[in-house]
Coordinates of C-alpha atoms (C1' of nucleotides) in Angstrom, one line a residue:
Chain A
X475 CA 91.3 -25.1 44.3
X476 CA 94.1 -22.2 44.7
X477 CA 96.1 -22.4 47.1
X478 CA 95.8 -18.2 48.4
X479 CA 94.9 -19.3 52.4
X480 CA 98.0 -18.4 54.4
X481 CA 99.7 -21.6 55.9
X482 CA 99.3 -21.4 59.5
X483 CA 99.3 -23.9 62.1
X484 CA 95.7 -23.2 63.3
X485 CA 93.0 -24.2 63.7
X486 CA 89.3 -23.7 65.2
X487 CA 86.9 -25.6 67.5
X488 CA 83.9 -26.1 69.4
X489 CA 82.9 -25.9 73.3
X490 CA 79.8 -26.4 74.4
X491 CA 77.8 -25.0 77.5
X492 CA 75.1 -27.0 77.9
X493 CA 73.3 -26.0 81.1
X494 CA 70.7 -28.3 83.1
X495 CA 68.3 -28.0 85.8
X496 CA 67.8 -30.6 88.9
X497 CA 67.2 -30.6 91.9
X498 CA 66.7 -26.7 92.4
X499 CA 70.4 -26.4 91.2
X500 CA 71.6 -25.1 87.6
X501 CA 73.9 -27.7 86.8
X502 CA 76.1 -27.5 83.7
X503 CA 78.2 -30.3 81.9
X504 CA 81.4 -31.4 81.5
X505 CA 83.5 -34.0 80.5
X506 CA 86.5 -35.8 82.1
X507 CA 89.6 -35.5 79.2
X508 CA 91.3 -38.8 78.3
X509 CA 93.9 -37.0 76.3
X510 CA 96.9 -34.7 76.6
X511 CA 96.7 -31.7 76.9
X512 CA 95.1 -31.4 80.2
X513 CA 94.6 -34.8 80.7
X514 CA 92.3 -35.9 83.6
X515 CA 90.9 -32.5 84.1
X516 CA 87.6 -31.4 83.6
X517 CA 86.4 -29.8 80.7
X518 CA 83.8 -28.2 78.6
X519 CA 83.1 -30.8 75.7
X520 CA 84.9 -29.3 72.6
X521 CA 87.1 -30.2 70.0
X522 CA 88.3 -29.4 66.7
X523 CA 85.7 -28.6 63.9
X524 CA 86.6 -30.5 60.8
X525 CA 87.4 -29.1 57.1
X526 CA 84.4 -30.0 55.4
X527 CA 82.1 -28.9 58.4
X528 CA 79.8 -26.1 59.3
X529 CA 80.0 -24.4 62.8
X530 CA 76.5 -25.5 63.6
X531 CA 77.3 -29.0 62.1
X532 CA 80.2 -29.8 64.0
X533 CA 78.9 -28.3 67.5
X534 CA 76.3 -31.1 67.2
X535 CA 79.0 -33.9 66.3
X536 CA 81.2 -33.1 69.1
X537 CA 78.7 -32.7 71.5
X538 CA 77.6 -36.1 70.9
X539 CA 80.8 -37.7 70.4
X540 CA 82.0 -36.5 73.7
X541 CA 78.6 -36.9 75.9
X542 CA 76.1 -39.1 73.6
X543 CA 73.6 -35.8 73.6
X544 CA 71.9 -35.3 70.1
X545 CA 70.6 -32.7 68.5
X546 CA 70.2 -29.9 70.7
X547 CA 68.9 -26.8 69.9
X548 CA 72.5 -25.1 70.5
X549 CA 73.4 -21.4 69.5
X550 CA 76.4 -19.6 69.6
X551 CA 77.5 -17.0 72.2
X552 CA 81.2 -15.8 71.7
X553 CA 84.3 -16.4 69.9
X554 CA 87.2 -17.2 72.0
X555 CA 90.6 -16.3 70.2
X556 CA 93.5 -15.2 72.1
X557 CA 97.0 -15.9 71.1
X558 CA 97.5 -18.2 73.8
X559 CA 94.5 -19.8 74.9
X560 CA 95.7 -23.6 73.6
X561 CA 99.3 -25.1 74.7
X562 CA 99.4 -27.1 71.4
X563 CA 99.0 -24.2 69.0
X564 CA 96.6 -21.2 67.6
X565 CA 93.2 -23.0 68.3
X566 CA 90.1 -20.2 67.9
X567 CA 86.9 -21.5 69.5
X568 CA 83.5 -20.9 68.8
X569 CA 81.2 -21.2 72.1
X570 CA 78.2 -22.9 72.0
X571 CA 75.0 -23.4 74.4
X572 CA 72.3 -25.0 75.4
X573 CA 70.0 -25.0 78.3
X574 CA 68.3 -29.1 78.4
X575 CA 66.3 -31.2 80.9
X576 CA 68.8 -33.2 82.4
X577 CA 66.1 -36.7 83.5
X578 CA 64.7 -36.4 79.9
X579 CA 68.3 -37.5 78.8
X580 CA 69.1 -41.1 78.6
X581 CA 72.7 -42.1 80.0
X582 CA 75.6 -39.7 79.2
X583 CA 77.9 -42.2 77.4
X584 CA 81.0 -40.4 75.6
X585 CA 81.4 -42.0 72.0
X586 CA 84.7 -40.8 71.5
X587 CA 87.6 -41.9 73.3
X588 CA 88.7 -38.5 74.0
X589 CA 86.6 -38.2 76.9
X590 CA 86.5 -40.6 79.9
X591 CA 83.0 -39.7 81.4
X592 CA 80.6 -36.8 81.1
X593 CA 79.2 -35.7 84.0
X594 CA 76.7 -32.7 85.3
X595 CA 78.0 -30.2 87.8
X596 CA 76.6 -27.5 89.9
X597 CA 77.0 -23.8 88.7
X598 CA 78.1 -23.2 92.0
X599 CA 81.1 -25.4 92.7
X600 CA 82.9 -25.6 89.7
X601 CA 86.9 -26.5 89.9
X602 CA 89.1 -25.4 87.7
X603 CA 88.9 -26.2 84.2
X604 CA 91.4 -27.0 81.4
X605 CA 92.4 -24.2 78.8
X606 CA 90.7 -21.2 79.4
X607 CA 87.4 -23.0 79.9
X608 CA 86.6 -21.7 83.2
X609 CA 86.4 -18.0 81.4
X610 CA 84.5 -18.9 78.3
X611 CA 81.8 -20.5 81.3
X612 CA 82.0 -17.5 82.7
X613 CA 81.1 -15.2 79.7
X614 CA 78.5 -17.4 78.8
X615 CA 76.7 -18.0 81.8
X616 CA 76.6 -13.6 82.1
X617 CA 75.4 -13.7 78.6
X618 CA 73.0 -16.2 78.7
X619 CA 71.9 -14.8 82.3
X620 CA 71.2 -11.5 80.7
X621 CA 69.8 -13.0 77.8
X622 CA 66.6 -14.5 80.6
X623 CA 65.8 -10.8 81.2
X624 CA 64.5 -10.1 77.6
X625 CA 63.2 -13.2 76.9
X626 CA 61.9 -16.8 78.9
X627 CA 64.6 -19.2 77.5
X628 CA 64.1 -21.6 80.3
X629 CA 61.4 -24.6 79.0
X630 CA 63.7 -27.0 77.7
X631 CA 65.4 -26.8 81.3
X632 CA 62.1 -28.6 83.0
X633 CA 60.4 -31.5 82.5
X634 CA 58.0 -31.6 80.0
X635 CA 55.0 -30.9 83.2
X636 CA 56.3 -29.2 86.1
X637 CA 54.8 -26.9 88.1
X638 CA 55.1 -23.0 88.6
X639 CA 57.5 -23.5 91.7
X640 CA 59.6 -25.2 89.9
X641 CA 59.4 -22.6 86.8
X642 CA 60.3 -20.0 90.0
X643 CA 63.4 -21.9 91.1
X644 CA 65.0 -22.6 88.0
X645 CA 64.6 -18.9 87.1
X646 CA 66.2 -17.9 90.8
X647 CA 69.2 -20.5 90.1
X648 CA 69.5 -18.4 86.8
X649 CA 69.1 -15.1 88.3
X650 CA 70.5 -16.2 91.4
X651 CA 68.5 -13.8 93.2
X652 CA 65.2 -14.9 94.9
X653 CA 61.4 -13.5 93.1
X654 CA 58.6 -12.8 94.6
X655 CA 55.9 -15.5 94.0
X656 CA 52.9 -13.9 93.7
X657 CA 54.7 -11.1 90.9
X658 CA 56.2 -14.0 89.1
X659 CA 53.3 -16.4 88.4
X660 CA 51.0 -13.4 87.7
X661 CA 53.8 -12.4 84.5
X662 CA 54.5 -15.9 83.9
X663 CA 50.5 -16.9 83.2
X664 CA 50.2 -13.6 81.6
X665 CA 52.6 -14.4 78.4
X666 CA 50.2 -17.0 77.5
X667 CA 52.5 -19.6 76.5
X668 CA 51.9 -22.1 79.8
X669 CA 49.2 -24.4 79.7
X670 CA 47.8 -25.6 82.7
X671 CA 46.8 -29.3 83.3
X672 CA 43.9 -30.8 84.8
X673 CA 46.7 -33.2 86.1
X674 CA 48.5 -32.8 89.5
X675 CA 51.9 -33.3 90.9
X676 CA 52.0 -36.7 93.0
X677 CA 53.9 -38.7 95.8
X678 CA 54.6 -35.2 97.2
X679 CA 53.7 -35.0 101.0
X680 CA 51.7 -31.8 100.8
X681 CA 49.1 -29.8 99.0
X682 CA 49.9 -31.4 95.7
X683 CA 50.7 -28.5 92.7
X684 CA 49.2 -28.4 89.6
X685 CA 50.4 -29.2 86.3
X686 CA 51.8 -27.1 83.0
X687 CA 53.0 -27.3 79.8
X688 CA 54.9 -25.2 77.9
X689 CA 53.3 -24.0 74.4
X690 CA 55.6 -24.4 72.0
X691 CA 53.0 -22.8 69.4
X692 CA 52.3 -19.6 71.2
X693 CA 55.8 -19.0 72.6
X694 CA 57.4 -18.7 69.0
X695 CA 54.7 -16.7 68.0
X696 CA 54.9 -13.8 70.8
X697 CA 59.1 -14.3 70.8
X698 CA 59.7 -14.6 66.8
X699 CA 61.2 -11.2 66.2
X700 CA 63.6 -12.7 69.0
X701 CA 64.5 -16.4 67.6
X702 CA 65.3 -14.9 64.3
X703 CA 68.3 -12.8 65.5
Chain B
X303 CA 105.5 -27.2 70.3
X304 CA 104.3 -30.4 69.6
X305 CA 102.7 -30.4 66.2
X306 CA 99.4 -31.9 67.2
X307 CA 96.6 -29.7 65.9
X308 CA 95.0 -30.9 63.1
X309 CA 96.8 -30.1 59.2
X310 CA 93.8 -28.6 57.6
X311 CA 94.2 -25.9 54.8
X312 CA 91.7 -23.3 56.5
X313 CA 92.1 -19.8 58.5
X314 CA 90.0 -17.3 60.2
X315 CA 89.3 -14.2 59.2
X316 CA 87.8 -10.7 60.8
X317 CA 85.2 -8.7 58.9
X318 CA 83.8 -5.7 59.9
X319 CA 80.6 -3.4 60.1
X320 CA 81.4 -0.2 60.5
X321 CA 78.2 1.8 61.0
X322 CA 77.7 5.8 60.7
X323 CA 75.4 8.0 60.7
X324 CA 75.4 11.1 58.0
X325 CA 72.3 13.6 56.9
X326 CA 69.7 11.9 58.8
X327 CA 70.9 8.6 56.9
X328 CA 72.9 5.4 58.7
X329 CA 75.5 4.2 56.9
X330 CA 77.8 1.5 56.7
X331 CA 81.5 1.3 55.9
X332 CA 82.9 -0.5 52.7
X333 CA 85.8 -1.1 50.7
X334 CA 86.2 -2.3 47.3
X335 CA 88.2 -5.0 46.9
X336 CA 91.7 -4.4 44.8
X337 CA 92.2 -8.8 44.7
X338 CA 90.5 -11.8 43.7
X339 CA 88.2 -13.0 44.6
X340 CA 85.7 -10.8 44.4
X341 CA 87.9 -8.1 42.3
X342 CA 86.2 -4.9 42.4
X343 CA 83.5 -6.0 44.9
X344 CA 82.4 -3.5 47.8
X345 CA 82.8 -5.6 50.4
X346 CA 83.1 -5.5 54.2
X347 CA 86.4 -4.3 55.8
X348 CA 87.9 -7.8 56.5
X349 CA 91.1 -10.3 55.9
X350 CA 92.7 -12.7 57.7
X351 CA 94.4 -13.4 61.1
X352 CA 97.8 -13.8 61.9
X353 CA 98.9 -16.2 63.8
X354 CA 100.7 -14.3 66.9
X355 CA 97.7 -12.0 67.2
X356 CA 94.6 -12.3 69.1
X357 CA 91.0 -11.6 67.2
X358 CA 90.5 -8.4 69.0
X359 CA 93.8 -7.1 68.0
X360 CA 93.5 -8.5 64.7
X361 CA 90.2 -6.9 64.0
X362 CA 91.8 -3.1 64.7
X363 CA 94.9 -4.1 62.8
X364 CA 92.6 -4.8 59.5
X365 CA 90.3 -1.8 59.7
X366 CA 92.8 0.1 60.1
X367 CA 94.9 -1.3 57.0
X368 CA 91.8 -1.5 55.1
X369 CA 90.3 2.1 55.7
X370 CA 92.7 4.1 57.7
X371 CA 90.4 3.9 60.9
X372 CA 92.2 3.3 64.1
X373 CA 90.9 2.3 67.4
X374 CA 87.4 2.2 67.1
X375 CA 85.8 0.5 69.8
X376 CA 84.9 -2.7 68.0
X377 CA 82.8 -5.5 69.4
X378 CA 82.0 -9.4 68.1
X379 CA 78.6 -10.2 67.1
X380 CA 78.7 -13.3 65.4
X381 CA 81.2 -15.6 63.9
X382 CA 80.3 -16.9 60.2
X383 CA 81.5 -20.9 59.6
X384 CA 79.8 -22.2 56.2
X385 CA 81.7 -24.7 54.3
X386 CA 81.5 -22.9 51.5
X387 CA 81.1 -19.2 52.3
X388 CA 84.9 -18.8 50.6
X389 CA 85.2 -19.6 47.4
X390 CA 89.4 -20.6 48.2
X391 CA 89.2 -22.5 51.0
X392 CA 87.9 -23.0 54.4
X393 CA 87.5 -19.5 56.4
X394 CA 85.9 -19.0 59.6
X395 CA 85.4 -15.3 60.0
X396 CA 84.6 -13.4 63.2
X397 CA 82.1 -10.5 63.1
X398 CA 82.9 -7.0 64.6
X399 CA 80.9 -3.7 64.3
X400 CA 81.4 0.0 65.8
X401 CA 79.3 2.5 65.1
X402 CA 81.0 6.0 64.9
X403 CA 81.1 9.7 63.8
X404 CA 81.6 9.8 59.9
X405 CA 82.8 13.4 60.1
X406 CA 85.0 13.6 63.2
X407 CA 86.9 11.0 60.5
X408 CA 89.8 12.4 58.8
X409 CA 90.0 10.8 55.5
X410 CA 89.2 7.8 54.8
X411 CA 92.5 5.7 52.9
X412 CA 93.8 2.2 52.8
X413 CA 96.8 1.0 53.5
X414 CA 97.0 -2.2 52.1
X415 CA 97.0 -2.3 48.5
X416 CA 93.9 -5.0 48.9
X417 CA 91.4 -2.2 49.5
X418 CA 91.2 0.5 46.2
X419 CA 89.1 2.7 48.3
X420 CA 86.8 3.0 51.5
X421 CA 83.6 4.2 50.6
X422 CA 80.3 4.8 52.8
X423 CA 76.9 3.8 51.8
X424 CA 73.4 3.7 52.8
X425 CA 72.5 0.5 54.8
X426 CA 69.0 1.2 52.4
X427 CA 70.7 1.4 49.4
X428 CA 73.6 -1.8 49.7
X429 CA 74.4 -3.6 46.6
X430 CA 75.2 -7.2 46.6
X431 CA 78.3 -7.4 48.4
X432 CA 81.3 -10.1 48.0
X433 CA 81.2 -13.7 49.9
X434 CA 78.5 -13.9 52.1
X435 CA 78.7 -10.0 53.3
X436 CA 75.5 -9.5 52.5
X437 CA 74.5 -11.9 54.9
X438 CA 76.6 -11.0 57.3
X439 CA 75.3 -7.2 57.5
X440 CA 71.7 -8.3 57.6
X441 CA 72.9 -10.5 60.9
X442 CA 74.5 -8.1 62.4
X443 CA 72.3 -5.2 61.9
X444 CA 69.8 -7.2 63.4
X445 CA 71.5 -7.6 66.4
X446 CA 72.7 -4.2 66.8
X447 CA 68.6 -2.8 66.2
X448 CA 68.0 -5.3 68.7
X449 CA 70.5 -4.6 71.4
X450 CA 69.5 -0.4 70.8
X451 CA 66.5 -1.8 72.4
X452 CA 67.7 -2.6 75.6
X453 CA 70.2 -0.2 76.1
X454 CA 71.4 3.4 73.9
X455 CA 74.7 2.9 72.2
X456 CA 74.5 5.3 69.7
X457 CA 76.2 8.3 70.9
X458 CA 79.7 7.6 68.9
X459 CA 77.7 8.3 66.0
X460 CA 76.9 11.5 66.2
X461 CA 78.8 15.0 66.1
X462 CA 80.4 16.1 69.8
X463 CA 77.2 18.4 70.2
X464 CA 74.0 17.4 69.2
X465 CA 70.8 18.1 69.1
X466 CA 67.8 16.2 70.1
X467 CA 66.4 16.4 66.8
X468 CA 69.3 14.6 65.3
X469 CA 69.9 12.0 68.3
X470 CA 65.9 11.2 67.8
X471 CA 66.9 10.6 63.9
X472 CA 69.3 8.2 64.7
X473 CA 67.2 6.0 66.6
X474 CA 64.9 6.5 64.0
X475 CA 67.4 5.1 61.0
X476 CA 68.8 2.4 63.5
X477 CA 65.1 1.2 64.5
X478 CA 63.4 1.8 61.1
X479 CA 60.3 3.2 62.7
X480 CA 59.2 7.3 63.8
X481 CA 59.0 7.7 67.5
X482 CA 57.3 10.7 69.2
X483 CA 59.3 13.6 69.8
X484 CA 57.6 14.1 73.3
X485 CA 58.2 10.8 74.5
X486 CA 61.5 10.3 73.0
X487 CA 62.9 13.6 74.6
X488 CA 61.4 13.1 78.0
X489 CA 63.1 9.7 77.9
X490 CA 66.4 10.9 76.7
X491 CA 66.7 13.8 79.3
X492 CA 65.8 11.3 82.2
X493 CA 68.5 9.2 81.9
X494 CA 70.7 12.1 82.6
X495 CA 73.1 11.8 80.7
X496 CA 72.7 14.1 78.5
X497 CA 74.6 17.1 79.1
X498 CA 72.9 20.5 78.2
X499 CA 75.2 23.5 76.7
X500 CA 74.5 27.0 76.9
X501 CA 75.9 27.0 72.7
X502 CA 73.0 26.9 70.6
X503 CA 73.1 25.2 66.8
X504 CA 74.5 27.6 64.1
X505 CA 73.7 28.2 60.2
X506 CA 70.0 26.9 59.9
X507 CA 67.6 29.2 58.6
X508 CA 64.9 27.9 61.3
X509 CA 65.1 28.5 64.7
X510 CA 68.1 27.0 66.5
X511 CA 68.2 24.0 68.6
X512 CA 70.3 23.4 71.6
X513 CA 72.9 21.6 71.8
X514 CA 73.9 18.6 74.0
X515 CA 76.9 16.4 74.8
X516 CA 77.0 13.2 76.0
X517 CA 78.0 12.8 79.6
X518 CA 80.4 9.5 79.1
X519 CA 80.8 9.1 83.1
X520 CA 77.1 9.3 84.0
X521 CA 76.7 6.6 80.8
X522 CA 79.3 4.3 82.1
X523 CA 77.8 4.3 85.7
X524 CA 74.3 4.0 84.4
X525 CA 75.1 0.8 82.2
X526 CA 77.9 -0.6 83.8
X527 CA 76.3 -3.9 84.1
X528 CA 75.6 -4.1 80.2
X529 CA 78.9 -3.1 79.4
X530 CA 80.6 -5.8 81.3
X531 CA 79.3 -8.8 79.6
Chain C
dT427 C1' 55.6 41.2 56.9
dT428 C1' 54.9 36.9 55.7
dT429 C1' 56.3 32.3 55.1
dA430 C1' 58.7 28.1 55.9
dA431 C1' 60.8 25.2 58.8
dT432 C1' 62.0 23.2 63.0
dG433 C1' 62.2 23.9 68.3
dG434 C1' 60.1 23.1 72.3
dT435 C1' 56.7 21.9 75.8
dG436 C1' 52.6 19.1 79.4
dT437 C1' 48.9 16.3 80.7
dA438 C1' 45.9 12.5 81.2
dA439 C1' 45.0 7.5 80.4
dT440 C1' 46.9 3.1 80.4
dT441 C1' 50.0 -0.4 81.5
dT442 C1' 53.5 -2.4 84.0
dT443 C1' 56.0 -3.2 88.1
dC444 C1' 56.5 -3.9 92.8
dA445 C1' 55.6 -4.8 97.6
dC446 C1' 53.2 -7.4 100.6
dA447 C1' 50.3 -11.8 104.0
dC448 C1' 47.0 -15.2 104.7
dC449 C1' 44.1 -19.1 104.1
dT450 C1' 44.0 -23.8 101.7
dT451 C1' 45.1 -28.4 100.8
dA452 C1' 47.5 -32.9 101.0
dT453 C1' 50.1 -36.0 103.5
dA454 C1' 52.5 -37.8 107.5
dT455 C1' 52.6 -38.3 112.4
dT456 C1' 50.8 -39.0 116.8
Chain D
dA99 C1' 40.7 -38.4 114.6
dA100 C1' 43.5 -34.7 115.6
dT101 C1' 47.5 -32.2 114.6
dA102 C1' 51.6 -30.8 112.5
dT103 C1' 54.2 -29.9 108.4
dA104 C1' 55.0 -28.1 104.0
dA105 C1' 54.0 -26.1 100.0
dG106 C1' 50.0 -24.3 97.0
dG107 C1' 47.5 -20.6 95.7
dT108 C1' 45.5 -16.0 95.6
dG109 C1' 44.5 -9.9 95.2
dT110 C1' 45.2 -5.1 96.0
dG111 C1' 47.0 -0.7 96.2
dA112 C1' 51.0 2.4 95.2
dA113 C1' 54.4 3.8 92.2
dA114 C1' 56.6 4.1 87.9
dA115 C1' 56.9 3.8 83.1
dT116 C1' 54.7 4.2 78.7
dT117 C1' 51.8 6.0 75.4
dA118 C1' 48.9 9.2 72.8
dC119 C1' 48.3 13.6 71.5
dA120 C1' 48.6 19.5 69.5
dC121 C1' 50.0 24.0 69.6
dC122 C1' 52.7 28.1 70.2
dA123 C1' 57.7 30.0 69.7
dT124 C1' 61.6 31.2 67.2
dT125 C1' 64.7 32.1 63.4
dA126 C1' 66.0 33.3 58.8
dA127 C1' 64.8 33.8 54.2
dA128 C1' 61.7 35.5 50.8

DNA sequence: TTTAATGGTGTAATTTTCACACCTTATATT
DNA sequence: AATATAAGGTGTGAAAATTACACCATTAAA
């Protein structure tokens, strides 16, 4: 191959915001760094994309290198590239996210030495993170937040039954603004897409809820001209 | 610095989609291409980064080399990272578009010698373009159509005073489908921020239309929200 | 004066959104 | 067994937004 690229110390990565729902908090993860710089500090999992590498590709490597996650359904959401935004050097990075159920996951074990632990933390109390990644966290969070007003997003958040409280609650921890119950179940059921259960919730102490599931089939159908964009 | 970032022979680039609107037609901008690859190519406004300059900056730097356009109000849409999509090397490029006023352009001229010429062309009639342009217009007009939907950002494309007529047959090119006059004015007008002038359109052998302007500080308060993220 | 072309306007039906309160059911407690 | 607790579950009316739909007015050119 030619040589025509310009030679420049640069170079482009990944960081993921993968969000998660428990316990009536939005919960997002991050990963304790075992390397310089920023060592110690919590961060976004990211790291450099390699040469021979798609985007896509190398958001799902790093991901699970750094938290043991597989194969999540992650899509971009901005490009981060200022001048400065790296100590080490011109490093552009490519935002990533996904929204997951956090219980379906088995234990978060980092693969990659780069990263001591990963661990979930709420939206709402989030320190200071390394590089710039408390900005790129909050662009994506607005995006992603605005993204829930044109279309339902939310299912891979819950477990796979769950009831329409819980549905409510993970959409006011999106919103962050409480719904009115009545309004929002009579929209939710009228998409089509939830699937109600003969089962029931258990080993709650109260009128126990019923059961739904989320219709894959039905969803993509009424949100295609959506998921193709 | 410490040299720590990976050596890898790659670079990022910017390319843009420059969208106008002309005789009832949208149209996009293009150059054709004055190096290999791609010699002679129309292609999208776009080259490479520099190092000491941030994507943003970078992307107004290249139009303007590339077409003599300065300033336009560009946005990211989408960053493109295929292995292969250069045929010299690894290049991750960033999406921008703008949509703007073809005539209130002065003349349309490169700068760098890597553009012959800046040309405009239907968005229905496109020929294959160089790299993976073609794929990158279809993305991003996608996502432009989309986003028209939720809120109007068309106004930079048309002439200072308008008429209603002509702002309905924009949305018209931009959405691909006719839309009732009715409807569509009563809408427009109840935003208010449409400004009304006394002037009446000039030169047409039909009865004239009013003319409107586009009341930017009404717009701004309106759709602050969507503008911030 | 006629023609051609676009400008400009209103209403009724339908759908969507929003605000709002009470009884029911399951369990735990006494 | 009775009661308390906590959430489950349900409907209606008002207001706003959306949709469908057709004809006369005005201007300049022929």
């Amino acid at each position: 191959m030619e040589e025509i690229l310009p030679a420049f110390d640069s170079a482009f990565s990944i960081d993921c915001l993968i969000f998660g729902f428990d316990a009536g908090e939005l919960k997002i993860l991050l990963i304790e760094r075992n390397e310089e710089p920023f060592k110690d500090w919590l961060a976004l999992p990211g790291y450099f994309v390699k040469q021979d590498e798609s985007l896509d590709d190398a958001a799902d490597r790093i991901l699970y290198e750094l938290t043991g996650l597989r194969d999540l359904p992650m899509k971009q959401f901005h490009t981060f590239g200022e001048v400065n935004r790296h100590p080490q050097g011109r490093v552009v990075t490519v935002g990533y996210y996904a929204l997951i159920r956090i219980n379906g996951q088995k234990e978060l074990r980092p693969i990659s030495p780069y990263a001591r632990k990963a661990i979930w933390r709420s939206v709402n109390d989030l320190p200071k993170l390394a590089f710039d990644h408390s900005e790129i966290f909050s662009k994506g969070f607005r995006i992603i937040r605005k993204r829930l007003n044109y279309q339902p997003i939310s299912f891979d958040l819950l477990p796979e039954k769950f009831t329409l409280t819980q549905l409510q609650g993970l959409y006011e921890a999106i919103l962050n603004k409480k719904l009115d119950k009545r309004n929002f179940r009579k929209k939710m059921l009228s998409y089509g897409f939830l699937k109600e259960l003969v089962e029931k919730q258990k080993g709650v102490s109260y009128r126990a809820a019923k059961l739904y599931k989320f219709d894959r089939r039905k969803y993509a159908k009424i949100f295609q001209s959506e998921m193709t964009a």
